[in-house]
XYZ file of C-alpha atoms in Angstrom:
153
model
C 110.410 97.354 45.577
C 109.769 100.642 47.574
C 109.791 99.546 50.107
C 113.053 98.750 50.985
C 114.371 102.407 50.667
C 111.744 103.777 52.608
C 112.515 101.006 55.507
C 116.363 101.951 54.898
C 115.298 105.792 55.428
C 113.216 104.921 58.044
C 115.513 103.098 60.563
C 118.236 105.846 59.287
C 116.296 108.768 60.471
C 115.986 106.470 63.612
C 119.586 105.678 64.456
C 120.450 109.195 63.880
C 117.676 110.117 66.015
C 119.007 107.833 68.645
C 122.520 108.765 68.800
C 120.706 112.678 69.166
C 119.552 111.767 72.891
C 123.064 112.761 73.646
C 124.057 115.826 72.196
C 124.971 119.060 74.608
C 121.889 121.483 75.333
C 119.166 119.096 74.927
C 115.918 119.936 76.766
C 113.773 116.950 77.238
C 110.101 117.003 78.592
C 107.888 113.875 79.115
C 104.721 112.524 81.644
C 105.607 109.535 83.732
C 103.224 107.034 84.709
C 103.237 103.993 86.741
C 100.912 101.534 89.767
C 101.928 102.047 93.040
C 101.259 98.691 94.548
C 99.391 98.359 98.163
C 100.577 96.845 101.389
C 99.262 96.124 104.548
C 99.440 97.598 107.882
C 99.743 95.488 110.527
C 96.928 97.102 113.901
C 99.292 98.844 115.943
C 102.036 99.912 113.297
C 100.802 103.413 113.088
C 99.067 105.895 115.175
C 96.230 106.278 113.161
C 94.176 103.343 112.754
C 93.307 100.786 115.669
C 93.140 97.952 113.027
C 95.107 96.454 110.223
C 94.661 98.056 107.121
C 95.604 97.945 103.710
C 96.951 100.440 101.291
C 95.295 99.965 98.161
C 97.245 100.046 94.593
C 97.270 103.440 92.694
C 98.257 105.049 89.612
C 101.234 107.534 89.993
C 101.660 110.587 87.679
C 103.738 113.214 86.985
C 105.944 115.386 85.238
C 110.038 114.922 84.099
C 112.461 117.429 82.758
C 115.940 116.834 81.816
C 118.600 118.669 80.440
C 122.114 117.516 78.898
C 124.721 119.806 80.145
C 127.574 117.772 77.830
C 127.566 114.711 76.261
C 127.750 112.695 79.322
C 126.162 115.176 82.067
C 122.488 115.858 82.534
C 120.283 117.613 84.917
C 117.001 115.797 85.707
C 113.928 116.800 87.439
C 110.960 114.974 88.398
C 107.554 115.637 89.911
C 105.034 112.909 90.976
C 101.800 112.534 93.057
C 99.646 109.411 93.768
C 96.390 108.804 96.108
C 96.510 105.674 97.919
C 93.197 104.771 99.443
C 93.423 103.094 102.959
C 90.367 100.142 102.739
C 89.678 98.077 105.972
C 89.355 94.451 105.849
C 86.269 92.545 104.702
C 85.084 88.850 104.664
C 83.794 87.076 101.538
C 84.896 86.313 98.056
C 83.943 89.778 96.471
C 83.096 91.887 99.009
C 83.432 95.455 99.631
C 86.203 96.883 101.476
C 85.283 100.320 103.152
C 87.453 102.781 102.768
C 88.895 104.547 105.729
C 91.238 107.861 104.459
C 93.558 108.542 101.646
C 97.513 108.811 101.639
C 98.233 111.809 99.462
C 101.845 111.524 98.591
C 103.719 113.995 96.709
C 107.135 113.602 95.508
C 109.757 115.820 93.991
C 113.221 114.822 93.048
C 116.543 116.651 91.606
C 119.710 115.107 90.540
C 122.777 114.710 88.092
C 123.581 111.719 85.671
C 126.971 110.605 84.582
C 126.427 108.644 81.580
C 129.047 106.182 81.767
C 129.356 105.182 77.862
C 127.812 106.836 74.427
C 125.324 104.588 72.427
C 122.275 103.577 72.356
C 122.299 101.839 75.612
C 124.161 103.431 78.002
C 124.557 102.570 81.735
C 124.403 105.961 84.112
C 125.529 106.957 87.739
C 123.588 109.569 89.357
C 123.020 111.332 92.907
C 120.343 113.814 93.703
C 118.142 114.964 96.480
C 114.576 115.790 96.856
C 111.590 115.637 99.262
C 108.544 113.894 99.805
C 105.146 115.192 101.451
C 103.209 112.702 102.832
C 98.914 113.793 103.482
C 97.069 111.590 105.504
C 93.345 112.395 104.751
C 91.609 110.737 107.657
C 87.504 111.377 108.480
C 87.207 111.845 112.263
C 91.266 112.460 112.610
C 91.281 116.267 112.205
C 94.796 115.200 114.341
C 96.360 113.509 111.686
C 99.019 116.378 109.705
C 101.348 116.463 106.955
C 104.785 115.241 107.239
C 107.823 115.999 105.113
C 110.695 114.177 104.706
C 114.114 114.653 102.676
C 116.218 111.959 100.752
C 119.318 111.674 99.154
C 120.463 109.223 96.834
């Protein structure tokens, strides 16, 4: 019978825990992961290939910081980079698509959450800004340059 009060302790030290995500002056720190799933470009839809091409999936990675201001308020910050590998086409049931560049893109973000309820579940509004650099390594395209580009949301 031991059990039980160490499964009662256990889920009370995790409700408590829980309802802690919200308290004022909280510093949170975390990795994010994810896929970043490939498309295709159609031949003439950008300046630097002659042919379609696809962008291949890729893992994205990075880093997250937030910060609760109040109860409700928080401060977030995220940083993220992926590779995306451009691959030409190729005929066959497993064959080998050569690759033609990478996409470096690099991403960093800042905004402000409202958190609309307290709980466990709560739904948030949020706005923030941030910019992206997009890196086009391309062999034989010494042409091809960075671009930047700012968002809001």
């Amino acid at each position: 019978m031991p059990s039980k009060p160490c499964a009662h302790a256990a889920s009370t030290w995790w409700a408590a825990s829980a309802n802690a995500q919200q308290t004022k002056g909280r510093l949170e720190a975390g990795f994010t992961w994810g896929r970043s799933f490939g498309g295709t470009f159609a031949r003439g839809s950008n300046e630097h290939f002659d042919e379609q091409v696809e962008a291949d999936t890729a893992i994205v990675s990075g880093i997250r910081l937030a910060y609760k201001i109040s109860s409700r308020l928080s401060e977030d910050e995220l940083a993220e980079k992926t590779d995306t590998r451009f691959v030409g086409s190729a005929d066959g049931v497993w064959a080998s698509r050569p690759e033609l560049g990478v996409l470096q893109i690099r991403v960093i973000e800042s905004g402000v959450r409202y958190a609309l309820a307290k709980g466990r579940i709560v739904p948030v509004i949020g706005t923030g800004a941030g910019i992206v650099v997009l890196d086009p390594d391309i062999p034989d395209r010494p042409d091809v340059r960075d671009s930047s580009l700012f968002f809001a949301f």
